[in-house]
Amino acid sequence: MKERVKSWVLALLVLGSLIESYYLIYRLPGSDSAVMSKNLYVKTDNMGPEEKVENLLYPDKMIIHMGEDRHTLFYPGTTFYDLILNRLKGRGFESFQRRSVQDFDWDKIRSENSGIELSFGSGIPVTLLQRVMQLSPDSLFEGESIDRIWIYNVKNDSKAHAVFFSTRGDIVYEAAKADLTVQDVQQHVDFGKNWSPYTAVNGDYYLPQDKVSLVKVEMPSGMYTIEQMQSNLFFDAGSTRYIPEKDGSKIYTDSKKSLQVDQEQNWMSYSDPAALPAGDSTPAKDALEAVDFVNQHGGWNGTYRLAATEEGRQERKVSFQQYYGSYPIISVPQMQYGVINLELQQGTVSFYERSLMYTEEDQAVKQLAELPGGEELENRLARLSPDLPIKDLTPAYLPVVKEEQLLLQPVWRVTFSDGSMVTLD
């Protein structure tokens, strides 16, 4: 009888040990929300490959001026965009002269002279621009950030002009020596002759005279697990503890760093307020540090472009914009997706946020779509806020979650002078 009791007790102890082992292995902190379905589970801890900073530095658009007030636009990844940009990367620019932006009649240059205008959105530090272009800046120019480069010909002038616009808005730098001939510039401009025509509006944005064709995309999507994020961001993921929040989000912390997950938005925010400062901080150094951080803590789940290096009160904000094909994916309050944001203090990352969603691009279903142009688009723009001038008009993709699919809906992204934005489909 005693032996039988001992056998039952031993069996119960073994069973209890197995159950406890199961929970220790499969129910680590955060696993309560881990997605385990066949469509959403991801085996690797990486969200994507590492990336070189040079591959993240490129213009958001290329404006071709053909004289007689004729213009067209090329976007990233298109044939002529890549051809012209690669040629310009191999040309040298030096002996920069600092001048006032008011020294030039830009409306006349835009309408009468042939040229190529590269737009870098919110700007790119010159020391980073040197990684993709052959620049020989002096100490003054080297400390600037550039949001536009305008290379153009002037009638009856035997040399090409190259002007770099400071993000400050009142200063430009003209390269007295540019390894480009008038014929080089004209050859690049000629690529736009038979392309879709655009009309310049107040020198701020360009309105297509015809409809713009692009694709509507639907592809399978899933979500990276919280365990993967813990493994990427914490030295010892097993030491974290879970703190529930009233708004439905979840926080995991090791008492120093914290990971907050909004499961409705599939969005994560990581903060390390105790990060030790690395020392000197410049826009270029912080951008490089941000790229390294993403490389080491998840990687890049798609094609990105350095979008901004903004100075805050005590930190610098670095943002990367995700692209599908030639156009950006917009992050909106209803659907946060398509951007990676970081904050740095004295060269060290203290804040990091991005979407937890991934897509299977090789299984994408594409359908041809058109965005309005010409008079129809002009009328729709006129009905927008009359008190805020439009500063930019760009084709873009609006992300929409549809069950376990991500839909990229083509839209016009309209940006106003105060930085606010609306979309037109």
PDB file of N, CA and C in Angstrom, residues 245-342:
ATOM      1  N   GLU A 245      -1.460  48.435 -18.501  1.00  0.00           N
ATOM      2  CA  GLU A 245      -1.850  49.834 -18.571  1.00  0.00           C
ATOM      3  C   GLU A 245      -3.362  49.940 -18.766  1.00  0.00           C
ATOM      4  N   LYS A 246      -3.936  51.017 -18.287  1.00  0.00           N
ATOM      5  CA  LYS A 246      -5.382  51.196 -18.364  1.00  0.00           C
ATOM      6  C   LYS A 246      -5.863  51.370 -19.800  1.00  0.00           C
ATOM      7  N   ASP A 247      -5.024  51.931 -20.684  1.00  0.00           N
ATOM      8  CA  ASP A 247      -5.457  52.185 -22.051  1.00  0.00           C
ATOM      9  C   ASP A 247      -5.382  50.939 -22.932  1.00  0.00           C
ATOM     10  N   GLY A 248      -5.036  49.798 -22.355  1.00  0.00           N
ATOM     11  CA  GLY A 248      -4.983  48.566 -23.119  1.00  0.00           C
ATOM     12  C   GLY A 248      -3.606  48.226 -23.642  1.00  0.00           C
ATOM     13  N   SER A 249      -2.677  49.153 -23.567  1.00  0.00           N
ATOM     14  CA  SER A 249      -1.312  48.857 -23.993  1.00  0.00           C
ATOM     15  C   SER A 249      -0.598  48.066 -22.901  1.00  0.00           C
ATOM     16  N   LYS A 250       0.537  47.483 -23.243  1.00  0.00           N
ATOM     17  CA  LYS A 250       1.287  46.653 -22.313  1.00  0.00           C
ATOM     18  C   LYS A 250       2.719  47.156 -22.212  1.00  0.00           C
ATOM     19  N   ILE A 251       3.248  47.146 -20.996  1.00  0.00           N
ATOM     20  CA  ILE A 251       4.609  47.625 -20.763  1.00  0.00           C
ATOM     21  C   ILE A 251       5.436  46.503 -20.156  1.00  0.00           C
ATOM     22  N   TYR A 252       6.650  46.351 -20.667  1.00  0.00           N
ATOM     23  CA  TYR A 252       7.611  45.377 -20.153  1.00  0.00           C
ATOM     24  C   TYR A 252       8.873  46.148 -19.788  1.00  0.00           C
ATOM     25  N   THR A 253       9.402  45.891 -18.600  1.00  0.00           N
ATOM     26  CA  THR A 253      10.537  46.670 -18.131  1.00  0.00           C
ATOM     27  C   THR A 253      11.508  45.795 -17.353  1.00  0.00           C
ATOM     28  N   ASP A 254      12.792  46.178 -17.396  1.00  0.00           N
ATOM     29  CA  ASP A 254      13.805  45.536 -16.556  1.00  0.00           C
ATOM     30  C   ASP A 254      14.277  46.509 -15.482  1.00  0.00           C
ATOM     31  N   SER A 255      13.431  47.479 -15.155  1.00  0.00           N
ATOM     32  CA  SER A 255      13.654  48.538 -14.156  1.00  0.00           C
ATOM     33  C   SER A 255      14.464  49.706 -14.708  1.00  0.00           C
ATOM     34  N   LYS A 256      15.085  49.535 -15.868  1.00  0.00           N
ATOM     35  CA  LYS A 256      15.822  50.637 -16.500  1.00  0.00           C
ATOM     36  C   LYS A 256      15.190  50.991 -17.850  1.00  0.00           C
ATOM     37  N   LYS A 257      15.114  50.026 -18.710  1.00  0.00           N
ATOM     38  CA  LYS A 257      14.525  50.225 -20.027  1.00  0.00           C
ATOM     39  C   LYS A 257      13.072  49.763 -20.009  1.00  0.00           C
ATOM     40  N   SER A 258      12.294  50.268 -20.958  1.00  0.00           N
ATOM     41  CA  SER A 258      10.895  49.851 -21.030  1.00  0.00           C
ATOM     42  C   SER A 258      10.465  49.672 -22.476  1.00  0.00           C
ATOM     43  N   LEU A 259       9.573  48.718 -22.692  1.00  0.00           N
ATOM     44  CA  LEU A 259       8.988  48.439 -23.996  1.00  0.00           C
ATOM     45  C   LEU A 259       7.481  48.522 -23.851  1.00  0.00           C
ATOM     46  N   GLN A 260       6.861  49.457 -24.567  1.00  0.00           N
ATOM     47  CA  GLN A 260       5.410  49.618 -24.536  1.00  0.00           C
ATOM     48  C   GLN A 260       4.837  49.169 -25.876  1.00  0.00           C
ATOM     49  N   VAL A 261       3.813  48.335 -25.820  1.00  0.00           N
ATOM     50  CA  VAL A 261       3.210  47.778 -27.023  1.00  0.00           C
ATOM     51  C   VAL A 261       1.734  48.150 -27.072  1.00  0.00           C
ATOM     52  N   ASP A 262       1.335  48.804 -28.154  1.00  0.00           N
ATOM     53  CA  ASP A 262      -0.067  49.110 -28.408  1.00  0.00           C
ATOM     54  C   ASP A 262      -0.569  48.076 -29.406  1.00  0.00           C
ATOM     55  N   GLN A 263      -1.344  47.111 -28.916  1.00  0.00           N
ATOM     56  CA  GLN A 263      -1.750  46.000 -29.772  1.00  0.00           C
ATOM     57  C   GLN A 263      -2.846  46.376 -30.760  1.00  0.00           C
ATOM     58  N   GLU A 264      -3.577  47.440 -30.475  1.00  0.00           N
ATOM     59  CA  GLU A 264      -4.577  47.886 -31.440  1.00  0.00           C
ATOM     60  C   GLU A 264      -3.906  48.488 -32.670  1.00  0.00           C
ATOM     61  N   GLN A 265      -2.817  49.207 -32.435  1.00  0.00           N
ATOM     62  CA  GLN A 265      -2.086  49.839 -33.535  1.00  0.00           C
ATOM     63  C   GLN A 265      -0.930  48.980 -34.049  1.00  0.00           C
ATOM     64  N   ASN A 266      -0.641  47.855 -33.363  1.00  0.00           N
ATOM     65  CA  ASN A 266       0.532  47.038 -33.708  1.00  0.00           C
ATOM     66  C   ASN A 266       1.796  47.899 -33.710  1.00  0.00           C
ATOM     67  N   TRP A 267       1.963  48.664 -32.666  1.00  0.00           N
ATOM     68  CA  TRP A 267       3.008  49.691 -32.596  1.00  0.00           C
ATOM     69  C   TRP A 267       3.802  49.523 -31.301  1.00  0.00           C
ATOM     70  N   MET A 268       5.119  49.628 -31.365  1.00  0.00           N
ATOM     71  CA  MET A 268       5.955  49.525 -30.182  1.00  0.00           C
ATOM     72  C   MET A 268       6.738  50.801 -29.946  1.00  0.00           C
ATOM     73  N   SER A 269       6.958  51.116 -28.669  1.00  0.00           N
ATOM     74  CA  SER A 269       7.785  52.247 -28.259  1.00  0.00           C
ATOM     75  C   SER A 269       8.756  51.763 -27.185  1.00  0.00           C
ATOM     76  N   TYR A 270      10.029  51.995 -27.423  1.00  0.00           N
ATOM     77  CA  TYR A 270      11.086  51.566 -26.499  1.00  0.00           C
ATOM     78  C   TYR A 270      11.809  52.791 -25.981  1.00  0.00           C
ATOM     79  N   SER A 271      12.047  52.827 -24.676  1.00  0.00           N
ATOM     80  CA  SER A 271      12.759  53.976 -24.110  1.00  0.00           C
ATOM     81  C   SER A 271      13.848  53.502 -23.158  1.00  0.00           C
ATOM     82  N   ASP A 272      14.942  54.234 -23.171  1.00  0.00           N
ATOM     83  CA  ASP A 272      16.081  53.949 -22.302  1.00  0.00           C
ATOM     84  C   ASP A 272      16.566  55.279 -21.722  1.00  0.00           C
ATOM     85  N   PRO A 273      15.845  55.817 -20.730  1.00  0.00           N
ATOM     86  CA  PRO A 273      16.187  57.134 -20.183  1.00  0.00           C
ATOM     87  C   PRO A 273      17.534  57.163 -19.491  1.00  0.00           C
ATOM     88  N   ALA A 274      18.055  55.994 -19.114  1.00  0.00           N
ATOM     89  CA  ALA A 274      19.331  55.950 -18.399  1.00  0.00           C
ATOM     90  C   ALA A 274      20.513  55.712 -19.341  1.00  0.00           C
ATOM     91  N   ALA A 275      20.270  55.798 -20.667  1.00  0.00           N
ATOM     92  CA  ALA A 275      21.343  55.566 -21.635  1.00  0.00           C
ATOM     93  C   ALA A 275      22.481  56.549 -21.412  1.00  0.00           C
ATOM     94  N   LEU A 276      23.700  56.041 -21.389  1.00  0.00           N
ATOM     95  CA  LEU A 276      24.861  56.891 -21.143  1.00  0.00           C
ATOM     96  C   LEU A 276      25.180  57.719 -22.379  1.00  0.00           C
ATOM     97  N   PRO A 277      25.338  59.036 -22.242  1.00  0.00           N
ATOM     98  CA  PRO A 277      25.681  59.879 -23.385  1.00  0.00           C
ATOM     99  C   PRO A 277      27.009  59.462 -23.993  1.00  0.00           C
ATOM    100  N   ALA A 278      27.065  59.496 -25.332  1.00  0.00           N
ATOM    101  CA  ALA A 278      28.279  59.088 -26.033  1.00  0.00           C
ATOM    102  C   ALA A 278      29.257  60.244 -26.214  1.00  0.00           C
ATOM    103  N   GLY A 279      28.784  61.484 -26.061  1.00  0.00           N
ATOM    104  CA  GLY A 279      29.687  62.625 -26.210  1.00  0.00           C
ATOM    105  C   GLY A 279      29.177  63.615 -27.234  1.00  0.00           C
ATOM    106  N   ASP A 280      30.009  63.930 -28.231  1.00  0.00           N
ATOM    107  CA  ASP A 280      29.662  64.934 -29.234  1.00  0.00           C
ATOM    108  C   ASP A 280      28.429  64.508 -30.015  1.00  0.00           C
ATOM    109  N   SER A 281      27.635  65.511 -30.391  1.00  0.00           N
ATOM    110  CA  SER A 281      26.413  65.245 -31.131  1.00  0.00           C
ATOM    111  C   SER A 281      26.287  66.236 -32.282  1.00  0.00           C
ATOM    112  N   THR A 282      26.104  65.727 -33.483  1.00  0.00           N
ATOM    113  CA  THR A 282      25.812  66.530 -34.663  1.00  0.00           C
ATOM    114  C   THR A 282      24.700  65.821 -35.420  1.00  0.00           C
ATOM    115  N   PRO A 283      23.989  66.516 -36.319  1.00  0.00           N
ATOM    116  CA  PRO A 283      22.940  65.830 -37.088  1.00  0.00           C
ATOM    117  C   PRO A 283      23.452  64.602 -37.827  1.00  0.00           C
ATOM    118  N   ALA A 284      24.647  64.698 -38.408  1.00  0.00           N
ATOM    119  CA  ALA A 284      25.187  63.565 -39.162  1.00  0.00           C
ATOM    120  C   ALA A 284      25.538  62.403 -38.243  1.00  0.00           C
ATOM    121  N   LYS A 285      26.217  62.693 -37.127  1.00  0.00           N
ATOM    122  CA  LYS A 285      26.600  61.626 -36.192  1.00  0.00           C
ATOM    123  C   LYS A 285      25.367  60.940 -35.611  1.00  0.00           C
ATOM    124  N   ASP A 286      24.350  61.734 -35.285  1.00  0.00           N
ATOM    125  CA  ASP A 286      23.138  61.148 -34.715  1.00  0.00           C
ATOM    126  C   ASP A 286      22.402  60.282 -35.739  1.00  0.00           C
ATOM    127  N   ALA A 287      22.403  60.708 -37.003  1.00  0.00           N
ATOM    128  CA  ALA A 287      21.773  59.894 -38.040  1.00  0.00           C
ATOM    129  C   ALA A 287      22.506  58.571 -38.211  1.00  0.00           C
ATOM    130  N   LEU A 288      23.839  58.609 -38.171  1.00  0.00           N
ATOM    131  CA  LEU A 288      24.630  57.381 -38.279  1.00  0.00           C
ATOM    132  C   LEU A 288      24.377  56.460 -37.087  1.00  0.00           C
ATOM    133  N   GLU A 289      24.287  57.057 -35.898  1.00  0.00           N
ATOM    134  CA  GLU A 289      24.019  56.264 -34.696  1.00  0.00           C
ATOM    135  C   GLU A 289      22.623  55.642 -34.768  1.00  0.00           C
ATOM    136  N   ALA A 290      21.659  56.389 -35.317  1.00  0.00           N
ATOM    137  CA  ALA A 290      20.300  55.861 -35.454  1.00  0.00           C
ATOM    138  C   ALA A 290      20.269  54.671 -36.410  1.00  0.00           C
ATOM    139  N   VAL A 291      21.008  54.760 -37.515  1.00  0.00           N
ATOM    140  CA  VAL A 291      21.070  53.650 -38.460  1.00  0.00           C
ATOM    141  C   VAL A 291      21.694  52.422 -37.793  1.00  0.00           C
ATOM    142  N   ASP A 292      22.787  52.629 -37.064  1.00  0.00           N
ATOM    143  CA  ASP A 292      23.443  51.518 -36.363  1.00  0.00           C
ATOM    144  C   ASP A 292      22.500  50.870 -35.357  1.00  0.00           C
ATOM    145  N   PHE A 293      21.730  51.700 -34.647  1.00  0.00           N
ATOM    146  CA  PHE A 293      20.820  51.179 -33.630  1.00  0.00           C
ATOM    147  C   PHE A 293      19.756  50.277 -34.268  1.00  0.00           C
ATOM    148  N   VAL A 294      19.165  50.732 -35.371  1.00  0.00           N
ATOM    149  CA  VAL A 294      18.155  49.923 -36.043  1.00  0.00           C
ATOM    150  C   VAL A 294      18.779  48.636 -36.578  1.00  0.00           C
ATOM    151  N   ASN A 295      20.002  48.736 -37.114  1.00  0.00           N
ATOM    152  CA  ASN A 295      20.700  47.536 -37.599  1.00  0.00           C
ATOM    153  C   ASN A 295      20.858  46.497 -36.498  1.00  0.00           C
ATOM    154  N   GLN A 296      21.155  46.966 -35.285  1.00  0.00           N
ATOM    155  CA  GLN A 296      21.449  46.077 -34.167  1.00  0.00           C
ATOM    156  C   GLN A 296      20.197  45.648 -33.404  1.00  0.00           C
ATOM    157  N   HIS A 297      19.066  46.309 -33.626  1.00  0.00           N
ATOM    158  CA  HIS A 297      17.865  46.023 -32.837  1.00  0.00           C
ATOM    159  C   HIS A 297      16.652  45.788 -33.733  1.00  0.00           C
ATOM    160  N   GLY A 298      16.800  44.899 -34.693  1.00  0.00           N
ATOM    161  CA  GLY A 298      15.648  44.513 -35.508  1.00  0.00           C
ATOM    162  C   GLY A 298      15.909  44.537 -36.996  1.00  0.00           C
ATOM    163  N   GLY A 299      16.600  45.567 -37.487  1.00  0.00           N
ATOM    164  CA  GLY A 299      16.847  45.662 -38.913  1.00  0.00           C
ATOM    165  C   GLY A 299      15.732  46.391 -39.647  1.00  0.00           C
ATOM    166  N   TRP A 300      15.777  46.320 -40.978  1.00  0.00           N
ATOM    167  CA  TRP A 300      14.897  47.126 -41.833  1.00  0.00           C
ATOM    168  C   TRP A 300      13.961  46.204 -42.608  1.00  0.00           C
ATOM    169  N   ASN A 301      12.675  46.328 -42.343  1.00  0.00           N
ATOM    170  CA  ASN A 301      11.679  45.455 -42.973  1.00  0.00           C
ATOM    171  C   ASN A 301      11.109  46.097 -44.239  1.00  0.00           C
ATOM    172  N   GLY A 302      11.988  46.554 -45.130  1.00  0.00           N
ATOM    173  CA  GLY A 302      11.537  47.191 -46.360  1.00  0.00           C
ATOM    174  C   GLY A 302      12.524  48.233 -46.827  1.00  0.00           C
ATOM    175  N   THR A 303      12.071  49.100 -47.732  1.00  0.00           N
ATOM    176  CA  THR A 303      12.890  50.178 -48.280  1.00  0.00           C
ATOM    177  C   THR A 303      12.603  51.465 -47.513  1.00  0.00           C
ATOM    178  N   TYR A 304      13.651  52.112 -47.032  1.00  0.00           N
ATOM    179  CA  TYR A 304      13.490  53.331 -46.229  1.00  0.00           C
ATOM    180  C   TYR A 304      14.368  54.459 -46.779  1.00  0.00           C
ATOM    181  N   ARG A 305      14.000  55.685 -46.409  1.00  0.00           N
ATOM    182  CA  ARG A 305      14.782  56.890 -46.733  1.00  0.00           C
ATOM    183  C   ARG A 305      14.917  57.739 -45.479  1.00  0.00           C
ATOM    184  N   LEU A 306      16.105  58.299 -45.259  1.00  0.00           N
ATOM    185  CA  LEU A 306      16.265  59.233 -44.143  1.00  0.00           C
ATOM    186  C   LEU A 306      15.379  60.443 -44.401  1.00  0.00           C
ATOM    187  N   ALA A 307      14.390  60.658 -43.529  1.00  0.00           N
ATOM    188  CA  ALA A 307      13.392  61.697 -43.770  1.00  0.00           C
ATOM    189  C   ALA A 307      13.667  62.979 -43.004  1.00  0.00           C
ATOM    190  N   ALA A 308      14.256  62.878 -41.795  1.00  0.00           N
ATOM    191  CA  ALA A 308      14.443  64.090 -40.994  1.00  0.00           C
ATOM    192  C   ALA A 308      15.471  63.871 -39.897  1.00  0.00           C
ATOM    193  N   THR A 309      16.211  64.927 -39.570  1.00  0.00           N
ATOM    194  CA  THR A 309      17.083  64.968 -38.384  1.00  0.00           C
ATOM    195  C   THR A 309      16.781  66.297 -37.697  1.00  0.00           C
ATOM    196  N   GLU A 310      15.745  66.313 -36.886  1.00  0.00           N
ATOM    197  CA  GLU A 310      15.243  67.552 -36.292  1.00  0.00           C
ATOM    198  C   GLU A 310      15.797  67.769 -34.894  1.00  0.00           C
ATOM    199  N   GLU A 311      16.127  69.020 -34.613  1.00  0.00           N
ATOM    200  CA  GLU A 311      16.663  69.392 -33.305  1.00  0.00           C
ATOM    201  C   GLU A 311      15.517  69.702 -32.357  1.00  0.00           C
ATOM    202  N   GLY A 312      15.487  69.010 -31.204  1.00  0.00           N
ATOM    203  CA  GLY A 312      14.493  69.286 -30.177  1.00  0.00           C
ATOM    204  C   GLY A 312      15.094  70.111 -29.054  1.00  0.00           C
ATOM    205  N   ARG A 313      14.383  70.216 -27.948  1.00  0.00           N
ATOM    206  CA  ARG A 313      14.892  70.993 -26.814  1.00  0.00           C
ATOM    207  C   ARG A 313      16.120  70.360 -26.204  1.00  0.00           C
ATOM    208  N   GLN A 314      16.041  69.085 -25.930  1.00  0.00           N
ATOM    209  CA  GLN A 314      17.170  68.392 -25.315  1.00  0.00           C
ATOM    210  C   GLN A 314      17.575  67.151 -26.105  1.00  0.00           C
ATOM    211  N   GLU A 315      16.937  66.927 -27.235  1.00  0.00           N
ATOM    212  CA  GLU A 315      17.216  65.716 -27.992  1.00  0.00           C
ATOM    213  C   GLU A 315      17.168  66.017 -29.485  1.00  0.00           C
ATOM    214  N   ARG A 316      17.646  65.076 -30.265  1.00  0.00           N
ATOM    215  CA  ARG A 316      17.512  65.167 -31.711  1.00  0.00           C
ATOM    216  C   ARG A 316      16.632  64.015 -32.181  1.00  0.00           C
ATOM    217  N   LYS A 317      15.673  64.334 -33.057  1.00  0.00           N
ATOM    218  CA  LYS A 317      14.760  63.339 -33.579  1.00  0.00           C
ATOM    219  C   LYS A 317      15.197  62.934 -34.984  1.00  0.00           C
ATOM    220  N   VAL A 318      15.344  61.641 -35.196  1.00  0.00           N
ATOM    221  CA  VAL A 318      15.727  61.100 -36.502  1.00  0.00           C
ATOM    222  C   VAL A 318      14.603  60.189 -36.978  1.00  0.00           C
ATOM    223  N   SER A 319      14.137  60.432 -38.203  1.00  0.00           N
ATOM    224  CA  SER A 319      13.012  59.662 -38.744  1.00  0.00           C
ATOM    225  C   SER A 319      13.392  59.036 -40.077  1.00  0.00           C
ATOM    226  N   PHE A 320      12.877  57.836 -40.292  1.00  0.00           N
ATOM    227  CA  PHE A 320      13.073  57.131 -41.553  1.00  0.00           C
ATOM    228  C   PHE A 320      11.708  56.811 -42.143  1.00  0.00           C
ATOM    229  N   GLN A 321      11.539  57.152 -43.421  1.00  0.00           N
ATOM    230  CA  GLN A 321      10.267  56.952 -44.120  1.00  0.00           C
ATOM    231  C   GLN A 321      10.321  55.690 -44.969  1.00  0.00           C
ATOM    232  N   GLN A 322       9.319  54.826 -44.822  1.00  0.00           N
ATOM    233  CA  GLN A 322       9.265  53.611 -45.621  1.00  0.00           C
ATOM    234  C   GLN A 322       8.617  53.896 -46.973  1.00  0.00           C
ATOM    235  N   TYR A 323       9.125  53.212 -48.003  1.00  0.00           N
ATOM    236  CA  TYR A 323       8.613  53.359 -49.363  1.00  0.00           C
ATOM    237  C   TYR A 323       8.118  52.007 -49.876  1.00  0.00           C
ATOM    238  N   TYR A 324       7.120  52.083 -50.742  1.00  0.00           N
ATOM    239  CA  TYR A 324       6.764  50.929 -51.562  1.00  0.00           C
ATOM    240  C   TYR A 324       6.933  51.367 -53.010  1.00  0.00           C
ATOM    241  N   GLY A 325       7.869  50.750 -53.709  1.00  0.00           N
ATOM    242  CA  GLY A 325       8.168  51.216 -55.057  1.00  0.00           C
ATOM    243  C   GLY A 325       8.727  52.625 -55.015  1.00  0.00           C
ATOM    244  N   SER A 326       8.081  53.534 -55.709  1.00  0.00           N
ATOM    245  CA  SER A 326       8.590  54.908 -55.834  1.00  0.00           C
ATOM    246  C   SER A 326       8.001  55.880 -54.826  1.00  0.00           C
ATOM    247  N   TYR A 327       7.043  55.435 -54.012  1.00  0.00           N
ATOM    248  CA  TYR A 327       6.282  56.398 -53.215  1.00  0.00           C
ATOM    249  C   TYR A 327       6.256  56.041 -51.728  1.00  0.00           C
ATOM    250  N   PRO A 328       6.149  57.057 -50.867  1.00  0.00           N
ATOM    251  CA  PRO A 328       6.163  56.825 -49.419  1.00  0.00           C
ATOM    252  C   PRO A 328       4.859  56.215 -48.912  1.00  0.00           C
ATOM    253  N   ILE A 329       4.970  55.471 -47.817  1.00  0.00           N
ATOM    254  CA  ILE A 329       3.806  54.943 -47.110  1.00  0.00           C
ATOM    255  C   ILE A 329       3.511  55.880 -45.941  1.00  0.00           C
ATOM    256  N   ILE A 330       2.310  56.408 -45.902  1.00  0.00           N
ATOM    257  CA  ILE A 330       1.959  57.426 -44.915  1.00  0.00           C
ATOM    258  C   ILE A 330       1.553  56.792 -43.595  1.00  0.00           C
ATOM    259  N   SER A 331       2.078  57.316 -42.502  1.00  0.00           N
ATOM    260  CA  SER A 331       1.628  56.939 -41.169  1.00  0.00           C
ATOM    261  C   SER A 331       0.596  57.955 -40.699  1.00  0.00           C
ATOM    262  N   VAL A 332      -0.585  57.481 -40.330  1.00  0.00           N
ATOM    263  CA  VAL A 332      -1.668  58.354 -39.869  1.00  0.00           C
ATOM    264  C   VAL A 332      -2.121  57.885 -38.495  1.00  0.00           C
ATOM    265  N   PRO A 333      -2.797  58.745 -37.721  1.00  0.00           N
ATOM    266  CA  PRO A 333      -3.231  58.341 -36.373  1.00  0.00           C
ATOM    267  C   PRO A 333      -4.062  57.069 -36.366  1.00  0.00           C
ATOM    268  N   GLN A 334      -4.875  56.850 -37.404  1.00  0.00           N
ATOM    269  CA  GLN A 334      -5.719  55.665 -37.449  1.00  0.00           C
ATOM    270  C   GLN A 334      -4.923  54.395 -37.772  1.00  0.00           C
ATOM    271  N   MET A 335      -3.745  54.572 -38.372  1.00  0.00           N
ATOM    272  CA  MET A 335      -2.952  53.421 -38.780  1.00  0.00           C
ATOM    273  C   MET A 335      -1.474  53.820 -38.795  1.00  0.00           C
ATOM    274  N   GLN A 336      -0.789  53.577 -37.684  1.00  0.00           N
ATOM    275  CA  GLN A 336       0.627  53.913 -37.588  1.00  0.00           C
ATOM    276  C   GLN A 336       1.447  52.813 -38.266  1.00  0.00           C
ATOM    277  N   TYR A 337       2.084  53.189 -39.348  1.00  0.00           N
ATOM    278  CA  TYR A 337       2.858  52.224 -40.123  1.00  0.00           C
ATOM    279  C   TYR A 337       3.713  53.024 -41.105  1.00  0.00           C
ATOM    280  N   GLY A 338       4.881  52.482 -41.461  1.00  0.00           N
ATOM    281  CA  GLY A 338       5.669  53.104 -42.518  1.00  0.00           C
ATOM    282  C   GLY A 338       6.735  54.072 -42.054  1.00  0.00           C
ATOM    283  N   VAL A 339       6.936  54.237 -40.753  1.00  0.00           N
ATOM    284  CA  VAL A 339       7.988  55.120 -40.258  1.00  0.00           C
ATOM    285  C   VAL A 339       8.735  54.443 -39.110  1.00  0.00           C
ATOM    286  N   ILE A 340       9.990  54.815 -38.957  1.00  0.00           N
ATOM    287  CA  ILE A 340      10.796  54.441 -37.795  1.00  0.00           C
ATOM    288  C   ILE A 340      11.299  55.735 -37.189  1.00  0.00           C
ATOM    289  N   ASN A 341      10.988  55.972 -35.926  1.00  0.00           N
ATOM    290  CA  ASN A 341      11.389  57.202 -35.238  1.00  0.00           C
ATOM    291  C   ASN A 341      12.346  56.894 -34.096  1.00  0.00           C
ATOM    292  N   LEU A 342      13.360  57.728 -33.963  1.00  0.00           N
ATOM    293  CA  LEU A 342      14.293  57.604 -32.847  1.00  0.00           C
ATOM    294  C   LEU A 342      14.564  58.985 -32.267  1.00  0.00           C
TER     295      LEU A 342
END
